[in-house]
XYZ file of C-alpha atoms in Angstrom:
603
model
C -150.536 -154.568 -20.812
C -148.351 -156.107 -23.533
C -145.291 -154.145 -24.498
C -145.200 -152.743 -28.097
C -142.571 -151.282 -30.399
C -143.385 -149.674 -33.740
C -140.512 -149.465 -36.237
C -140.265 -148.465 -39.924
C -137.425 -149.806 -42.124
C -136.120 -147.040 -44.372
C -133.335 -147.118 -46.956
C -132.327 -146.280 -50.590
C -133.534 -148.806 -53.066
C -131.730 -152.160 -53.119
C -129.984 -151.666 -49.739
C -131.632 -154.726 -48.287
C -134.830 -153.673 -46.456
C -137.182 -156.565 -47.552
C -134.450 -159.138 -47.143
C -133.915 -157.949 -43.538
C -137.608 -158.194 -42.784
C -137.448 -161.967 -44.151
C -134.695 -162.728 -41.629
C -136.447 -161.093 -38.799
C -139.640 -163.187 -39.591
C -137.599 -166.398 -39.848
C -135.492 -165.712 -36.700
C -138.693 -164.991 -34.599
C -140.033 -168.416 -35.859
C -143.228 -167.278 -37.389
C -143.112 -170.071 -39.877
C -143.157 -173.849 -39.305
C -139.892 -175.513 -39.849
C -141.050 -177.233 -42.988
C -142.878 -174.272 -44.466
C -141.790 -173.131 -47.937
C -141.708 -169.262 -47.835
C -139.381 -168.297 -50.624
C -137.495 -165.000 -50.589
C -138.772 -161.379 -50.298
C -141.832 -162.604 -48.494
C -143.307 -159.122 -48.236
C -143.001 -158.271 -51.934
C -146.057 -160.231 -52.667
C -147.593 -158.706 -55.809
C -146.340 -159.663 -59.334
C -144.869 -156.393 -60.311
C -142.957 -156.191 -57.097
C -141.575 -159.705 -57.673
C -140.570 -159.008 -61.395
C -138.836 -155.728 -60.719
C -137.308 -156.771 -57.442
C -138.451 -153.474 -55.734
C -140.990 -152.590 -53.087
C -143.810 -150.475 -54.408
C -146.424 -150.564 -51.584
C -145.483 -150.391 -47.899
C -146.676 -153.275 -45.726
C -146.734 -154.078 -42.013
C -146.052 -157.349 -40.156
C -145.479 -158.073 -36.487
C -143.214 -160.398 -34.475
C -142.880 -161.299 -30.806
C -139.328 -161.071 -29.329
C -138.703 -161.576 -25.578
C -142.355 -160.927 -24.885
C -142.481 -157.653 -26.766
C -144.600 -157.202 -29.864
C -142.640 -155.422 -32.593
C -144.651 -153.994 -35.479
C -142.434 -153.681 -38.517
C -143.262 -151.542 -41.448
C -141.348 -152.229 -44.714
C -141.239 -149.097 -46.963
C -140.310 -148.607 -50.688
C -136.922 -147.215 -51.652
C -137.565 -145.279 -54.847
C -138.107 -141.583 -54.682
C -141.067 -141.992 -56.930
C -142.906 -143.819 -54.171
C -142.040 -141.198 -51.474
C -145.824 -140.677 -50.815
C -145.882 -144.294 -49.415
C -143.010 -143.532 -47.062
C -144.287 -140.194 -45.863
C -147.771 -141.688 -44.781
C -146.552 -144.703 -42.992
C -143.870 -143.057 -40.877
C -146.645 -141.663 -38.862
C -147.324 -145.118 -37.466
C -143.675 -145.628 -36.199
C -141.866 -144.503 -32.975
C -138.472 -145.283 -34.396
C -136.755 -146.130 -37.631
C -134.099 -148.660 -38.804
C -132.022 -146.862 -41.424
C -130.217 -149.383 -43.578
C -127.364 -148.390 -45.578
C -125.105 -150.308 -48.006
C -121.611 -150.762 -46.608
C -120.119 -149.897 -50.074
C -122.505 -147.365 -51.635
C -123.007 -145.302 -48.363
C -125.671 -142.558 -48.096
C -127.515 -142.306 -51.438
C -130.179 -139.575 -52.497
C -133.075 -141.543 -51.254
C -131.374 -142.232 -47.927
C -131.265 -138.532 -47.380
C -134.962 -138.174 -48.456
C -136.381 -140.623 -46.064
C -134.082 -139.713 -43.301
C -135.168 -136.157 -43.456
C -138.832 -137.179 -43.190
C -138.076 -139.439 -40.213
C -136.031 -136.931 -38.377
C -138.590 -134.196 -38.782
C -141.186 -136.453 -37.200
C -138.776 -136.928 -34.258
C -138.347 -140.642 -34.619
C -135.445 -142.387 -32.917
C -133.049 -143.949 -35.438
C -130.965 -147.165 -35.346
C -128.448 -147.349 -38.100
C -127.755 -150.735 -39.804
C -124.706 -150.792 -42.040
C -125.788 -153.681 -44.187
C -123.794 -155.895 -46.836
C -120.525 -155.851 -44.875
C -119.640 -159.148 -46.602
C -119.266 -157.406 -49.930
C -115.770 -156.801 -51.208
C -114.583 -153.252 -51.272
C -117.020 -152.395 -48.277
C -116.062 -149.380 -46.123
C -118.192 -149.611 -42.974
C -116.339 -147.068 -40.956
C -116.477 -144.443 -43.815
C -120.158 -145.162 -44.217
C -120.831 -144.474 -40.476
C -119.049 -141.172 -40.738
C -120.979 -140.370 -43.801
C -124.322 -141.068 -42.011
C -123.369 -139.082 -39.001
C -122.599 -136.095 -41.272
C -125.962 -136.596 -42.988
C -127.814 -136.519 -39.719
C -125.737 -133.345 -38.670
C -126.725 -131.656 -42.078
C -130.340 -132.608 -41.519
C -130.360 -130.824 -38.086
C -130.960 -133.925 -36.052
C -131.467 -133.431 -32.230
C -128.728 -134.403 -29.750
C -130.800 -137.549 -28.902
C -131.166 -138.583 -32.649
C -127.333 -137.920 -33.248
C -126.601 -140.331 -30.449
C -127.656 -143.301 -32.681
C -126.645 -146.894 -32.002
C -125.026 -148.573 -35.054
C -125.203 -152.323 -35.928
C -123.208 -153.971 -38.703
C -124.061 -157.099 -40.620
C -125.302 -158.949 -43.696
C -129.109 -159.377 -44.072
C -128.612 -161.926 -46.878
C -126.354 -164.152 -44.822
C -128.503 -163.517 -41.655
C -126.232 -162.001 -39.144
C -125.851 -158.777 -37.362
C -123.265 -157.606 -34.792
C -122.043 -154.406 -32.950
C -118.634 -154.920 -34.638
C -118.392 -155.751 -38.342
C -115.075 -157.670 -37.883
C -116.804 -160.136 -35.525
C -119.673 -161.683 -37.359
C -122.190 -163.713 -35.320
C -124.660 -166.419 -36.493
C -127.970 -164.645 -35.949
C -129.732 -161.238 -36.018
C -130.531 -160.972 -32.246
C -128.094 -158.206 -31.636
C -130.268 -155.960 -33.867
C -133.456 -157.171 -32.147
C -131.825 -156.335 -28.656
C -130.917 -152.869 -30.009
C -134.531 -152.283 -31.017
C -135.625 -153.158 -27.561
C -133.026 -151.007 -25.874
C -133.326 -148.008 -28.079
C -136.749 -147.634 -29.650
C -139.106 -146.063 -27.110
C -142.102 -148.221 -26.117
C -145.315 -147.072 -27.855
C -146.756 -144.442 -25.539
C -150.079 -145.065 -23.880
C -152.330 -141.977 -24.226
C -155.545 -141.944 -22.162
C -158.536 -140.065 -23.219
C -161.063 -139.985 -26.095
C -160.310 -142.135 -29.234
C -158.013 -140.759 -31.840
C -156.626 -142.917 -34.818
C -155.445 -141.659 -38.166
C -155.902 -143.904 -41.234
C -152.571 -144.150 -42.854
C -153.128 -147.119 -45.227
C -155.949 -149.335 -46.500
C -156.728 -152.906 -47.451
C -159.468 -154.427 -49.490
C -161.312 -157.688 -49.021
C -163.914 -158.954 -51.471
C -166.032 -160.051 -48.363
C -166.085 -156.909 -46.241
C -164.962 -154.141 -48.640
C -162.445 -151.586 -47.779
C -160.431 -151.874 -44.518
C -158.881 -148.925 -42.695
C -155.401 -149.483 -41.217
C -153.781 -147.016 -38.789
C -152.199 -146.643 -35.352
C -154.422 -145.868 -32.374
C -152.961 -142.444 -31.185
C -155.015 -142.063 -28.106
C -157.787 -143.950 -26.024
C -159.050 -147.413 -26.951
C -160.899 -148.720 -29.935
C -163.483 -151.438 -29.485
C -165.660 -153.608 -31.392
C -169.301 -152.331 -32.186
C -168.267 -148.948 -30.936
C -169.969 -145.806 -32.314
C -167.419 -143.374 -33.748
C -167.040 -140.159 -35.716
C -165.075 -140.109 -39.004
C -163.310 -136.709 -39.330
C -162.574 -136.075 -42.981
C -159.504 -134.113 -44.273
C -161.621 -131.001 -44.849
C -163.036 -131.232 -41.286
C -166.533 -132.661 -42.109
C -167.852 -135.349 -39.766
C -169.572 -138.596 -40.575
C -171.070 -140.938 -37.867
C -170.283 -144.507 -38.206
C -169.822 -147.747 -36.234
C -166.953 -150.167 -36.070
C -168.017 -153.781 -36.879
C -164.730 -155.697 -36.527
C -161.141 -155.105 -35.349
C -158.087 -157.007 -36.184
C -154.480 -156.636 -35.026
C -151.417 -157.757 -36.926
C -149.721 -161.027 -35.872
C -146.992 -162.375 -38.180
C -147.898 -162.005 -41.738
C -151.651 -162.151 -41.040
C -154.355 -160.486 -38.959
C -155.916 -161.616 -35.733
C -159.405 -160.746 -34.545
C -159.501 -158.441 -31.436
C -162.330 -157.098 -29.255
C -160.324 -153.921 -28.383
C -157.046 -152.220 -29.264
C -155.468 -149.594 -26.963
C -153.257 -146.638 -27.894
C -149.893 -147.430 -29.515
C -150.807 -150.562 -31.458
C -151.545 -150.779 -35.165
C -154.949 -152.144 -36.186
C -157.236 -152.818 -39.033
C -160.864 -151.509 -38.819
C -163.881 -153.039 -40.716
C -167.298 -151.385 -41.129
C -166.398 -147.721 -41.757
C -167.534 -146.400 -45.189
C -166.386 -143.483 -47.256
C -162.994 -143.002 -45.612
C -159.716 -141.712 -47.253
C -156.137 -141.872 -46.118
C -155.403 -139.149 -43.663
C -158.893 -139.086 -42.061
C -159.293 -139.422 -38.266
C -161.384 -142.015 -36.459
C -162.460 -140.055 -33.364
C -164.831 -140.167 -30.275
C -168.618 -140.227 -31.146
C -169.442 -137.340 -28.889
C -166.459 -135.074 -28.985
C -164.434 -135.822 -32.165
C -160.988 -134.165 -32.350
C -158.994 -134.315 -35.632
C -155.331 -135.331 -35.854
C -153.020 -133.258 -38.026
C -153.597 -134.133 -41.659
C -150.735 -136.014 -43.442
C -148.826 -133.627 -45.722
C -147.456 -135.217 -48.967
C -144.947 -133.479 -51.218
C -146.462 -132.217 -54.421
C -146.141 -134.221 -57.769
C -143.587 -133.165 -60.211
C -144.770 -134.720 -63.528
C -147.957 -135.346 -65.337
C -149.211 -137.368 -68.344
C -152.335 -137.514 -70.380
C -154.283 -140.683 -70.064
C -156.986 -141.192 -72.637
C -159.052 -144.058 -74.227
C -157.597 -146.240 -76.904
C -158.634 -144.796 -80.290
C -156.416 -146.897 -82.453
C -157.767 -149.224 -85.211
C -157.075 -152.201 -82.943
C -159.083 -150.950 -80.009
C -161.026 -153.519 -77.885
C -159.355 -156.556 -79.419
C -157.214 -157.302 -76.343
C -158.705 -155.599 -73.314
C -161.858 -156.014 -71.308
C -162.131 -152.353 -70.166
C -161.950 -149.890 -72.915
C -164.489 -147.039 -72.379
C -163.949 -143.639 -70.695
C -166.131 -144.579 -67.771
C -163.867 -147.660 -67.060
C -160.724 -145.413 -67.291
C -162.176 -142.631 -65.016
C -163.489 -145.046 -62.394
C -160.099 -146.770 -62.203
C -158.088 -143.634 -61.874
C -160.301 -142.280 -59.141
C -160.063 -145.595 -57.255
C -156.248 -145.400 -57.473
C -156.304 -141.896 -55.925
C -157.884 -143.256 -52.690
C -154.810 -145.247 -51.809
C -151.989 -143.600 -53.831
C -151.653 -140.262 -51.974
C -148.994 -138.801 -54.307
C -151.235 -139.228 -57.273
C -153.666 -136.500 -58.521
C -156.134 -136.872 -61.385
C -157.551 -133.851 -63.143
C -160.326 -133.851 -65.849
C -159.539 -132.022 -69.163
C -161.936 -130.399 -71.549
C -162.247 -133.728 -73.465
C -164.533 -136.362 -71.730
C -162.150 -139.133 -72.697
C -158.914 -137.756 -71.406
C -157.452 -137.179 -67.837
C -154.278 -135.531 -66.702
C -152.607 -137.731 -64.050
C -150.058 -136.145 -61.894
C -147.309 -138.261 -60.225
C -143.962 -138.283 -58.613
C -141.952 -139.492 -61.725
C -141.812 -141.855 -64.691
C -141.583 -144.976 -62.416
C -144.537 -143.916 -60.232
C -146.745 -143.395 -63.328
C -145.538 -146.445 -65.247
C -146.252 -148.782 -62.260
C -149.926 -147.418 -62.435
C -150.056 -148.016 -66.170
C -148.523 -151.599 -65.993
C -151.059 -152.468 -63.098
C -153.956 -151.206 -65.196
C -152.920 -153.221 -68.354
C -152.568 -156.422 -66.321
C -156.140 -155.811 -64.943
C -157.406 -155.790 -68.555
C -157.484 -151.952 -69.347
C -156.721 -150.548 -72.756
C -155.623 -146.998 -72.804
C -153.344 -144.493 -74.453
C -150.763 -142.223 -72.811
C -148.975 -139.071 -73.958
C -145.497 -137.744 -73.332
C -144.651 -137.122 -69.712
C -144.423 -133.363 -68.938
C -142.942 -131.646 -65.926
C -145.021 -129.371 -63.883
C -143.930 -125.705 -64.293
C -144.798 -123.104 -61.639
C -144.521 -119.382 -61.541
C -142.761 -118.305 -58.279
C -142.486 -114.456 -57.740
C -143.093 -113.920 -61.349
C -140.282 -116.170 -62.608
C -141.026 -119.371 -64.586
C -139.648 -122.234 -62.530
C -139.240 -125.992 -63.099
C -138.455 -129.013 -60.822
C -134.642 -129.668 -60.451
C -133.325 -133.010 -59.259
C -130.105 -134.111 -57.707
C -128.558 -136.905 -59.876
C -125.865 -139.214 -58.598
C -123.996 -141.577 -60.991
C -121.406 -144.042 -60.100
C -119.459 -145.197 -63.192
C -116.054 -146.723 -64.027
C -113.537 -143.922 -64.439
C -112.766 -144.439 -68.229
C -116.252 -143.682 -69.170
C -117.001 -140.804 -66.701
C -116.299 -138.358 -69.465
C -119.156 -139.710 -71.603
C -121.686 -139.419 -68.732
C -120.659 -135.858 -67.893
C -121.059 -134.919 -71.540
C -124.504 -136.567 -71.767
C -125.745 -134.729 -68.613
C -124.425 -131.338 -69.419
C -126.073 -131.479 -72.835
C -129.292 -131.737 -70.810
C -128.554 -128.601 -68.703
C -126.971 -130.641 -65.874
C -124.265 -128.919 -63.601
C -121.492 -131.145 -62.207
C -121.114 -130.424 -58.508
C -119.010 -133.312 -57.160
C -116.556 -135.659 -58.769
C -114.669 -138.078 -56.479
C -113.306 -141.645 -56.591
C -115.339 -144.263 -54.681
C -113.628 -147.556 -54.606
C -112.804 -148.414 -58.222
C -115.675 -146.144 -59.473
C -116.075 -142.487 -60.140
C -118.786 -140.788 -58.047
C -120.459 -137.967 -59.945
C -123.090 -135.576 -58.473
C -125.215 -133.244 -60.726
C -128.121 -130.756 -60.514
C -130.336 -131.478 -63.496
C -133.816 -130.264 -64.512
C -136.442 -133.087 -64.204
C -137.062 -132.764 -67.900
C -133.445 -133.743 -68.524
C -133.780 -136.964 -66.678
C -136.612 -138.143 -69.003
C -134.768 -140.420 -71.599
C -131.384 -140.020 -70.026
C -131.063 -143.458 -68.377
C -131.078 -145.371 -71.694
C -128.453 -143.045 -73.211
C -126.122 -143.386 -70.076
C -126.531 -147.134 -69.940
C -125.708 -147.377 -73.585
C -122.642 -145.018 -73.400
C -121.222 -146.913 -70.330
C -121.933 -150.506 -71.444
C -124.560 -150.890 -68.783
C -122.124 -150.275 -65.862
C -123.644 -146.910 -64.572
C -125.601 -146.905 -61.320
C -128.022 -143.844 -61.327
C -130.177 -142.354 -58.628
C -132.023 -139.173 -58.407
C -134.307 -137.301 -56.084
C -136.337 -134.028 -56.233
C -134.398 -131.034 -55.004
C -136.393 -127.921 -55.495
C -138.072 -125.716 -57.988
C -135.539 -123.402 -59.736
C -135.838 -120.835 -62.728
C -136.323 -122.474 -66.085
C -133.138 -123.623 -67.668
C -134.054 -123.159 -71.305
C -134.675 -125.838 -74.107
C -133.250 -129.276 -73.814
C -132.685 -131.262 -76.931
C -135.108 -134.115 -77.371
C -134.816 -137.212 -79.488
C -132.188 -136.759 -82.131
C -133.578 -139.249 -84.884
C -136.970 -139.205 -86.492
C -139.265 -142.233 -86.606
C -140.394 -144.674 -89.353
C -144.146 -144.524 -89.645
C -146.452 -147.078 -91.223
C -148.233 -145.996 -94.517
C -150.758 -148.893 -94.506
C -152.765 -151.379 -92.406
C -151.945 -155.050 -92.690
C -149.282 -157.664 -91.811
C -145.557 -156.890 -91.896
C -143.505 -158.988 -94.305
C -139.895 -160.023 -94.046
C -139.339 -158.972 -97.690
C -140.373 -155.412 -96.974
C -138.435 -155.141 -93.812
C -135.313 -156.573 -95.556
C -135.445 -153.949 -98.294
C -135.796 -151.085 -95.803
C -133.249 -151.991 -93.288
C -130.901 -149.268 -94.420
C -133.521 -146.582 -93.520
C -133.234 -147.396 -89.765
C -133.832 -149.771 -86.980
C -137.182 -151.529 -86.488
C -139.328 -152.166 -83.327
C -141.258 -154.940 -84.812
C -140.875 -158.344 -86.350
C -142.245 -159.808 -89.588
C -145.765 -161.252 -89.506
C -147.118 -158.671 -87.041
C -150.423 -156.727 -87.466
C -149.798 -153.026 -87.948
C -151.936 -150.004 -88.751
C -151.598 -146.690 -90.578
C -149.736 -144.209 -88.365
C -148.045 -146.607 -86.084
C -144.485 -145.927 -85.241
C -142.407 -148.918 -86.636
C -138.809 -147.978 -85.962
C -136.185 -145.204 -85.743
C -135.083 -143.429 -88.838
C -131.347 -142.787 -89.506
C -132.098 -139.071 -90.115
C -133.763 -136.445 -87.936
C -137.031 -136.361 -89.925
C -139.952 -138.858 -89.910
C -140.254 -141.213 -92.828
C -143.517 -142.930 -94.035
C -142.883 -146.433 -95.177
C -144.866 -149.576 -96.371
C -143.879 -152.840 -94.537
C -146.927 -154.761 -95.758
C -145.652 -155.163 -99.405
C -144.958 -158.758 -100.412
C -142.715 -160.101 -103.144
C -144.085 -160.283 -106.566
C -143.982 -163.910 -107.639
C -143.566 -165.148 -111.211
C -142.881 -168.401 -112.826
C -139.263 -167.235 -113.861
C -136.473 -168.447 -111.567
C -132.906 -167.352 -111.880
C -129.912 -168.292 -109.805
C -128.599 -165.474 -107.765
C -131.748 -163.322 -107.733
C -133.490 -165.207 -104.952
C -131.282 -164.283 -102.057
C -131.994 -165.150 -98.373
C -133.710 -162.493 -96.327
C -131.484 -161.418 -93.330
C -133.096 -159.252 -90.796
C -131.655 -157.585 -87.704
C -133.548 -158.362 -84.519
C -136.242 -155.936 -83.508
C -135.493 -153.528 -80.702
C -138.203 -154.043 -78.005
C -138.978 -151.266 -75.678
C -140.285 -151.635 -72.150
C -143.056 -149.407 -70.923
C -140.617 -146.910 -69.190
C -138.344 -146.823 -72.150
C -141.361 -146.116 -74.502
C -142.421 -143.237 -72.116
C -139.013 -141.765 -72.267
C -138.741 -142.277 -76.027
C -141.962 -140.661 -77.450
C -142.384 -137.036 -78.385
C -145.207 -134.563 -78.072
C -147.071 -135.709 -81.346
C -146.960 -139.418 -80.282
C -149.010 -141.715 -77.841
C -148.187 -145.079 -76.453
C -151.009 -147.592 -76.870
C -151.150 -149.869 -73.899
C -153.199 -153.073 -73.956
C -153.012 -156.254 -71.857
C -150.914 -157.944 -74.605
C -148.990 -155.175 -76.338
C -147.323 -151.805 -76.145
C -147.310 -149.942 -79.445
C -146.109 -146.421 -80.338
C -148.170 -144.418 -82.551
C -148.609 -140.900 -83.921
C -151.544 -138.913 -82.416
C -152.795 -138.113 -86.035
C -152.677 -141.484 -87.949
C -153.246 -139.911 -91.366
C -150.147 -138.371 -93.061
C -152.167 -135.308 -94.333
C -153.652 -134.674 -90.945
C -150.247 -134.881 -89.335
C -148.944 -132.076 -91.734
C -152.040 -129.932 -91.115
C -151.525 -130.223 -87.353
C -147.701 -130.213 -87.216
C -147.553 -126.655 -85.870
C -149.452 -127.579 -82.664
C -146.530 -129.660 -81.377
C -143.668 -127.253 -82.429
C -143.909 -125.124 -79.277
C -144.283 -127.952 -76.792
């Protein structure tokens, strides 16, 4: 019987999880010597590579000293907490990575809390000790305090700690004595993480993740909790609501290196992929055919934000995308719900619109970005926080916000956050930075990042996580300036943009197709202004020196998808197509906007 260890790697975003997995894969010689692998091997989809973050958790396995180690790489952003919560069920222990300078951050606390609650054995890795200003001992104390505050057991508090640098590829039990490999960490895993327990009895396996292959369809991935699963075995699929479907397993695979290997049977403790079962969802249990017993259903934290997704109704619809109808939109959103547990889709009174609930702006923007790359055209409304009534009191989600900024601009950050109903809790020096901690309503965080980065010259490091529902904090000021709205449909001209530059800052360049009601820029005042950017210069035969001046235009300000989501107001939509992101008014015609203006005042 081969020995197995199952570990999940958890940490705050950018503390080096995926880089560490790279080094483990290389040091356990999974690749040929001449194989080109690149960096961040596991971040294999385009969005992950572009943003440099992990979005979907993935698992690989390596052999070390005749022990099979299944490694699960998890995302670091709080918005993808749903991914972390479901995959921790597959692990017996966790590697908690912590940056030797930044220390325990909001997300570190979130994932550690989940891991400790499941009773997993932790190993702490203080990473990036090669950074200047690093403070490994202080960080170790900080983590011990964090574990204590999260009510860890005696066994969990007695955690081993390893120091090192994933990037340089070394780990050691003493940070002052660097080694030249990461084997001290691998030895610590074998010594401290318990072997996967072998549970005899009838089959039980919970589906915690899924894969898709165009040849065999959907593949269920999970860890065998009890008994043995075999090829061609008849099984029962126990759904989340307790209903039972009979099925049969066609093929079985175990994970080896970065790929899968066919297996005839997999016993308890190992992670495997199952082909041949239809109609399953994450959280369902594959159980014995005769006497099915359900495992405890995975509980996922509730979403805190929603957005309206609707079909593209602008004059330019269907020009750039392949999938533009409400049926396409509905099918795609329901397909996403199968694998994205923290997402919820609710139908509205209109057959063309859906309310999509998620964990935060990043969580929803990754879905929108993925859809536009697949060829979908859609429009999305302003993100709204989910308000609950608790004991007769109107409550809203409140988040803990942590900002590290240079001391000379800390005052500006405090001013910006307190304007949005944030309360300053902690202010202390951290190296040459000021460390600020706030409680702030989730509504206040929407649009805050841009303002803070502008005020601090891009030097602020921000992180936030959901704290709890608290009583409604009152109104929060939205966007201060109005917008410039197009009067006409046509192509923009440099002449018109040049003449109107004193009215505000533009989001578009000359020579671009625009339509009536499209948002073209930001007004210098707080009201909206309707302008004509399609007007050309009247040409005559008369020429005079001095009247023909060169056109000088300031560069257009381009918004990313997240910036657009944070920028728009209740009466605006973002039009998202495979090639463009445009801002527009919900009512394109100026008269209709005036008639319906009252609708949006109370929102």
